[in-house]
Amino acid sequence: VYSRGGFHGGDIVHDFLHTTGLRSDLPVQPEPSNPALSCDAQAVLLRVNALLERDVRSDANRLRDALVDYLERNALWKSRLPPEEEAREYYRYFEESNSQVARRWFDRAELFDDDFSQYPAEPPLADPDRVADLLAGFMLDQLAVQSGPPPRKAPEAREQG
C-alpha cells in the first residue's frame, strides 16, 4: 500500500484521482518529497544530527536545514538499507497491527510485501572520501550563499559502488 508500485499510475496523486473518480488527465506532476539520500549523505546527516541534538540555537537548525537541502540536491544515490535480519525484525514487530489495517481498510491479509531479498546481509559503510566531498561541497555552497551568488552545484562526486 505504501510502495510506488502499489499506486495506480505509480504515484499517490494519480492513485487518489483514480480512486475518487476525478479527472486523471490533468497535467499533475507531484514534486518528489523525502528523497532517498545516499549512504554517504545519511552518514553525514546522522553525525550532524548527533552533534546538534543538544544545540537549541536557531542558527544551528538553519544550518542543518541548509545541509539537508544541499544533500537532497547533491547526494541522491542509492540509499543505505538496514540489514535483512533487522528489517525482518521490524516487520515482525508491526505485523499484527499492519494485518489489522490491511483487513479493515484494504480487504486483504497483508499491508506490506514480505520479500526481503533486496536487503543486504550487512549494511554498506559510508566512504570517507565521498563523505569529505559532501562536507567540502556544503561548505563551498554556504560560502557562496553568504557572498551572494546562487548556490553552487556539487563537484562531480565519485561514483558510489
Short mmCIF file of C-alpha atoms in Angstrom, two decimals:
data_model
loop_
_atom_site.label_atom_id
_atom_site.label_comp_id
_atom_site.label_asym_id
_atom_site.label_seq_id
_atom_site.Cartn_x
_atom_site.Cartn_y
_atom_site.Cartn_z
CA VAL A 1 0.00 0.00 0.00
CA TYR A 2 2.87 2.38 0.69
CA SER A 3 5.13 1.50 -2.20
CA ARG A 4 5.06 3.34 -5.51
CA GLY A 5 4.49 0.05 -7.30
CA GLY A 6 1.21 -0.33 -5.41
CA PHE A 7 -0.16 3.03 -6.54
CA HIS A 8 -2.26 3.45 -9.68
CA GLY A 9 -0.06 5.37 -12.11
CA GLY A 10 2.98 4.88 -9.86
CA ASP A 11 2.33 7.81 -7.51
CA ILE A 12 -0.10 8.77 -4.80
CA VAL A 13 -1.64 11.72 -6.68
CA HIS A 14 -2.68 9.61 -9.69
CA ASP A 15 -3.83 6.86 -7.34
CA PHE A 16 -6.02 9.34 -5.44
CA LEU A 17 -7.51 10.74 -8.64
CA HIS A 18 -8.23 7.23 -9.93
CA THR A 19 -9.75 6.07 -6.63
CA THR A 20 -12.01 9.11 -6.29
CA GLY A 21 -13.03 9.14 -9.96
CA LEU A 22 -11.63 12.61 -10.53
CA ARG A 23 -10.05 13.53 -13.86
CA SER A 24 -6.63 11.99 -14.03
CA ASP A 25 -5.58 13.54 -17.33
CA LEU A 26 -4.69 16.82 -15.65
CA PRO A 27 -1.05 17.87 -16.01
CA VAL A 28 -0.34 16.98 -12.38
CA GLN A 29 3.24 16.10 -11.66
CA PRO A 30 3.86 15.59 -7.96
CA GLU A 31 7.10 17.00 -6.62
CA PRO A 32 9.31 14.32 -5.13
CA SER A 33 9.30 14.51 -1.37
CA ASN A 34 11.51 12.82 1.15
CA PRO A 35 14.03 11.69 -1.46
CA ALA A 36 16.39 8.82 -0.71
CA LEU A 37 19.80 10.07 0.36
CA SER A 38 22.93 8.09 -0.41
CA CYS A 39 24.64 6.02 2.26
CA ASP A 40 27.33 8.72 2.50
CA ALA A 41 24.77 11.51 2.87
CA GLN A 42 22.96 9.52 5.53
CA ALA A 43 26.25 9.17 7.44
CA VAL A 44 26.84 12.95 7.25
CA LEU A 45 23.33 13.73 8.45
CA LEU A 46 23.40 11.14 11.21
CA ARG A 47 26.60 12.62 12.62
CA VAL A 48 25.42 16.23 12.30
CA ASN A 49 22.11 15.35 13.97
CA ALA A 50 24.00 13.72 16.85
CA LEU A 51 26.20 16.80 17.25
CA LEU A 52 23.31 19.25 17.06
CA GLU A 53 20.79 17.39 19.20
CA ARG A 54 21.75 19.38 22.29
CA ASP A 55 22.13 22.68 20.45
CA VAL A 56 18.92 24.69 20.72
CA ARG A 57 20.18 27.74 18.81
CA SER A 58 18.04 28.57 15.82
CA ASP A 59 21.13 29.15 13.65
CA ALA A 60 22.16 25.51 14.27
CA ASN A 61 18.76 24.39 12.98
CA ARG A 62 19.06 26.69 9.96
CA LEU A 63 22.48 25.21 9.22
CA ARG A 64 21.10 21.67 9.48
CA ASP A 65 18.20 22.60 7.19
CA ALA A 66 20.68 24.04 4.67
CA LEU A 67 22.69 20.80 4.87
CA VAL A 68 19.58 18.71 4.21
CA ASP A 69 18.73 20.92 1.22
CA TYR A 70 22.28 20.57 -0.11
CA LEU A 71 22.28 16.78 0.34
CA GLU A 72 18.88 16.50 -1.37
CA ARG A 73 20.30 18.40 -4.35
CA ASN A 74 23.64 16.61 -4.50
CA ALA A 75 23.52 13.18 -2.88
CA LEU A 76 20.52 11.29 -4.21
CA TRP A 77 22.12 7.94 -4.85
CA LYS A 78 21.11 4.52 -3.73
CA SER A 79 20.09 4.69 -0.10
CA ARG A 80 21.50 2.54 2.67
CA LEU A 81 19.13 -0.23 3.65
CA PRO A 82 19.20 -1.90 7.05
CA PRO A 83 20.49 -5.46 7.27
CA GLU A 84 17.95 -8.10 6.25
CA GLU A 85 17.53 -9.50 9.75
CA GLU A 86 16.91 -6.03 11.21
CA ALA A 87 14.28 -5.33 8.54
CA ARG A 88 12.59 -8.68 9.22
CA GLU A 89 12.56 -7.97 12.95
CA TYR A 90 10.94 -4.57 12.35
CA TYR A 91 8.39 -6.17 10.02
CA ARG A 92 7.53 -8.85 12.60
CA TYR A 93 7.14 -6.25 15.36
CA PHE A 94 4.36 -4.47 13.44
CA GLU A 95 3.00 -7.48 11.56
CA GLU A 96 -0.19 -7.95 13.61
CA SER A 97 -1.22 -4.27 13.62
CA ASN A 98 -0.38 -3.98 9.90
CA SER A 99 -2.54 -7.04 9.20
CA GLN A 100 -5.43 -5.44 11.09
CA VAL A 101 -5.10 -2.27 8.97
CA ALA A 102 -4.89 -4.37 5.78
CA ARG A 103 -8.04 -6.33 6.64
CA ARG A 104 -10.03 -3.35 7.87
CA TRP A 105 -9.18 -0.77 5.22
CA PHE A 106 -7.93 -2.72 2.21
CA ASP A 107 -9.77 -6.04 2.43
CA ARG A 108 -6.60 -8.08 2.20
CA ALA A 109 -4.35 -10.06 4.52
CA GLU A 110 -1.09 -8.13 4.26
CA LEU A 111 -0.23 -4.45 4.13
CA PHE A 112 3.39 -4.82 3.02
CA ASP A 113 5.31 -7.24 0.86
CA ASP A 114 7.36 -9.66 2.94
CA ASP A 115 10.13 -10.08 0.36
CA PHE A 116 13.39 -9.02 1.97
CA SER A 117 15.70 -10.13 -0.84
CA GLN A 118 16.76 -6.54 -1.58
CA TYR A 119 18.15 -6.09 1.93
CA PRO A 120 21.86 -6.78 2.43
CA ALA A 121 23.22 -9.27 4.96
CA GLU A 122 25.38 -6.40 6.28
CA PRO A 123 24.80 -2.70 5.59
CA PRO A 124 27.28 -0.85 3.39
CA LEU A 125 29.66 1.53 5.10
CA ALA A 126 29.99 5.16 4.12
CA ASP A 127 33.04 6.03 2.04
CA PRO A 128 35.18 8.57 3.93
CA ASP A 129 36.30 10.30 0.70
CA ARG A 130 32.71 10.77 -0.50
CA VAL A 131 31.68 12.00 2.96
CA ALA A 132 34.53 14.53 2.85
CA ASP A 133 33.48 15.59 -0.68
CA LEU A 134 29.93 16.21 0.54
CA LEU A 135 31.08 18.24 3.53
CA ALA A 136 33.52 20.27 1.43
CA GLY A 137 30.83 20.88 -1.19
CA PHE A 138 28.42 22.01 1.51
CA MET A 139 30.99 24.41 2.94
CA LEU A 140 31.59 25.91 -0.53
CA ASP A 141 27.84 26.14 -1.04
CA GLN A 142 27.43 28.05 2.23
CA LEU A 143 30.28 30.41 1.33
CA ALA A 144 28.59 31.13 -2.00
CA VAL A 145 25.25 31.75 -0.24
CA GLN A 146 26.88 34.15 2.21
CA SER A 147 28.70 36.06 -0.52
CA GLY A 148 25.66 36.47 -2.74
CA PRO A 149 25.81 34.35 -5.93
CA PRO A 150 23.42 31.43 -6.28
CA PRO A 151 24.41 28.14 -4.61
CA ARG A 152 26.91 26.02 -6.48
CA LYS A 153 26.26 22.54 -7.73
CA ALA A 154 28.40 19.94 -6.00
CA PRO A 155 31.69 18.97 -7.61
CA GLU A 156 31.34 15.79 -9.59
CA ALA A 157 31.05 13.16 -6.91
CA ARG A 158 32.79 9.85 -7.17
CA GLU A 159 30.53 7.05 -8.34
CA GLN A 160 29.06 5.11 -5.49
CA GLY A 161 29.79 1.42 -5.74
#
